Amino acid sequence: MRQFIKKITHPFLKLGLQLYYFKPKKYCYEGICVKVHPDVFPPHLTLSTKILLDFIKPLQLTNKSFLELGCGSGIISILAAKKQANVISTDINTTALSFLKEAAQKNQVALSIIESDLFENLNGYTFDYIIINPPYYPKKPKNTKEKAWFCGENFEYFEQLFKQINTKVTYQNAYMILSEDCEIDKIKDIALKNKITLETVLEKKVLSEKNYIFKFL
Ligand SMILES: C[S@@+](CC[C@H](N)C(=O)[O-])C[C@H]1O[C@@H](n2cnc3c(N)ncnc32)[C@H](O)[C@@H]1O
């Protein structure tokens, strides 16, 4: 049954997205609103962004350096900035970054917005917090929009993520969200190969799907 659900989940979501999400749509959390372009990851129909927002909300972030790696709409970045963090928001999706620039102004926060493939343009940076909501379906993305969902047939995104986080930046706390709908053991193995253990710090079941936030140790 679980296998069946896994198989239908993604095409179903894809069709839902096409029908629901053909022009920029507003998404709000606790008074913060962003406009999300159809080529950008939609927080409306997925659970991960909201779970991360709830996770970040109680953190003490004043004067902390905070990276949202792969920021999409950037609403997590804006929340962190409202909590007085010094925020860097990165993505490879330039549409996401230009929409975020506007959203930051509208929400009256200052963000450093940097186009970067993973940590490529962040060499030598130090962060108190790194937050990652990664693409995790093992398929080759056909375009930038699909990079929000697909991590490459052979999990290339994760191969590079764990390699680069060890070599390009230093950090205190790195957190990543994953769903039971993805190959968590495979991703944990890639992390371990790079001497990183993924420790579960939060487990949350929403609409019968379990989501986990992992801390990098
Ligand atoms: C699942 S979405 C998460 C978006 C946002 N952080 C959120 O929680 O709503 C993944 C994001 O990672 C970005 N991404 C994918 N591959 C990337 C890479 N190699 N470097 C930087 N960003 C990447 C995608 O463009 C997308 O915006």
PDB file of C-alpha atoms and ligand atoms in Angstrom, residues 40-41 43 48-49 52 68-76 90-93 96 116-118 133-135 144 147-148 157, ligand 1:
ATOM      1  CA  VAL A  40       9.223  28.522  -7.981  1.00  0.00           C
ATOM      2  CA  PHE A  41       8.687  25.829  -5.305  1.00  0.00           C
ATOM      3  CA  PRO A  43       4.851  26.265  -0.193  1.00  0.00           C
ATOM      4  CA  SER A  48       7.858  21.064   4.347  1.00  0.00           C
ATOM      5  CA  THR A  49       8.077  24.880   4.279  1.00  0.00           C
ATOM      6  CA  LEU A  52      10.403  24.519   8.878  1.00  0.00           C
ATOM      7  CA  GLU A  68      18.599  29.418   3.706  1.00  0.00           C
ATOM      8  CA  LEU A  69      20.195  27.196   1.063  1.00  0.00           C
ATOM      9  CA  GLY A  70      17.807  26.919  -1.881  1.00  0.00           C
ATOM     10  CA  CYS A  71      15.425  29.593  -0.619  1.00  0.00           C
ATOM     11  CA  GLY A  72      12.627  29.361  -3.227  1.00  0.00           C
ATOM     12  CA  SER A  73       9.975  31.888  -2.156  1.00  0.00           C
ATOM     13  CA  GLY A  74      12.278  32.879   0.728  1.00  0.00           C
ATOM     14  CA  ILE A  75       9.568  33.063   3.358  1.00  0.00           C
ATOM     15  CA  ILE A  76      11.835  31.178   5.793  1.00  0.00           C
ATOM     16  CA  THR A  90      20.589  31.499  -2.062  1.00  0.00           C
ATOM     17  CA  ASP A  91      19.131  29.634  -4.997  1.00  0.00           C
ATOM     18  CA  ILE A  92      19.938  28.621  -8.550  1.00  0.00           C
ATOM     19  CA  ASN A  93      16.486  29.814  -9.635  1.00  0.00           C
ATOM     20  CA  ALA A  96      12.861  32.975  -7.201  1.00  0.00           C
ATOM     21  CA  SER A 116      24.649  30.077  -6.041  1.00  0.00           C
ATOM     22  CA  ASP A 117      24.726  26.426  -7.030  1.00  0.00           C
ATOM     23  CA  LEU A 118      24.836  24.902  -3.530  1.00  0.00           C
ATOM     24  CA  ASN A 133      14.569  21.980   2.286  1.00  0.00           C
ATOM     25  CA  PRO A 134      16.127  19.927  -0.522  1.00  0.00           C
ATOM     26  CA  PRO A 135      14.822  18.448  -3.756  1.00  0.00           C
ATOM     27  CA  THR A 144      15.375  25.000 -13.345  1.00  0.00           C
ATOM     28  CA  LYS A 147      15.348  21.397  -9.681  1.00  0.00           C
ATOM     29  CA  ALA A 148      12.986  22.231  -6.807  1.00  0.00           C
ATOM     30  CA  TYR A 157      22.392  17.047  -5.321  1.00  0.00           C
TER      31      TYR A 157
HETATM   32  C1  LIG B   1      12.115  22.048  -2.025  1.00  0.00           C
HETATM   33  S1  LIG B   1      12.502  23.661  -2.596  1.00  0.00           S
HETATM   34  C2  LIG B   1      12.586  24.565  -1.045  1.00  0.00           C
HETATM   35  C3  LIG B   1      12.374  26.043  -1.176  1.00  0.00           C
HETATM   36  C4  LIG B   1      12.330  26.817   0.161  1.00  0.00           C
HETATM   37  N1  LIG B   1      13.535  26.637   0.914  1.00  0.00           N
HETATM   38  C5  LIG B   1      11.152  26.373   0.989  1.00  0.00           C
HETATM   39  O1  LIG B   1      11.356  25.679   2.005  1.00  0.00           O
HETATM   40  O2  LIG B   1      10.021  26.698   0.617  1.00  0.00           O
HETATM   41  C6  LIG B   1      14.210  23.431  -3.034  1.00  0.00           C
HETATM   42  C7  LIG B   1      14.890  24.695  -3.528  1.00  0.00           C
HETATM   43  O3  LIG B   1      16.281  24.398  -3.772  1.00  0.00           O
HETATM   44  C8  LIG B   1      16.684  25.017  -4.967  1.00  0.00           C
HETATM   45  N2  LIG B   1      17.831  24.260  -5.507  1.00  0.00           N
HETATM   46  C9  LIG B   1      17.830  23.065  -6.137  1.00  0.00           C
HETATM   47  N3  LIG B   1      19.077  22.703  -6.472  1.00  0.00           N
HETATM   48  C10 LIG B   1      19.885  23.692  -6.033  1.00  0.00           C
HETATM   49  C11 LIG B   1      21.290  23.917  -6.073  1.00  0.00           C
HETATM   50  N4  LIG B   1      22.113  23.038  -6.654  1.00  0.00           N
HETATM   51  N5  LIG B   1      21.788  25.054  -5.518  1.00  0.00           N
HETATM   52  C12 LIG B   1      20.949  25.965  -4.954  1.00  0.00           C
HETATM   53  N6  LIG B   1      19.624  25.821  -4.872  1.00  0.00           N
HETATM   54  C13 LIG B   1      19.093  24.696  -5.407  1.00  0.00           C
HETATM   55  C14 LIG B   1      15.449  24.989  -5.862  1.00  0.00           C
HETATM   56  O4  LIG B   1      15.518  25.935  -6.893  1.00  0.00           O
HETATM   57  C15 LIG B   1      14.348  25.256  -4.840  1.00  0.00           C
HETATM   58  O5  LIG B   1      14.091  26.626  -4.706  1.00  0.00           O
END
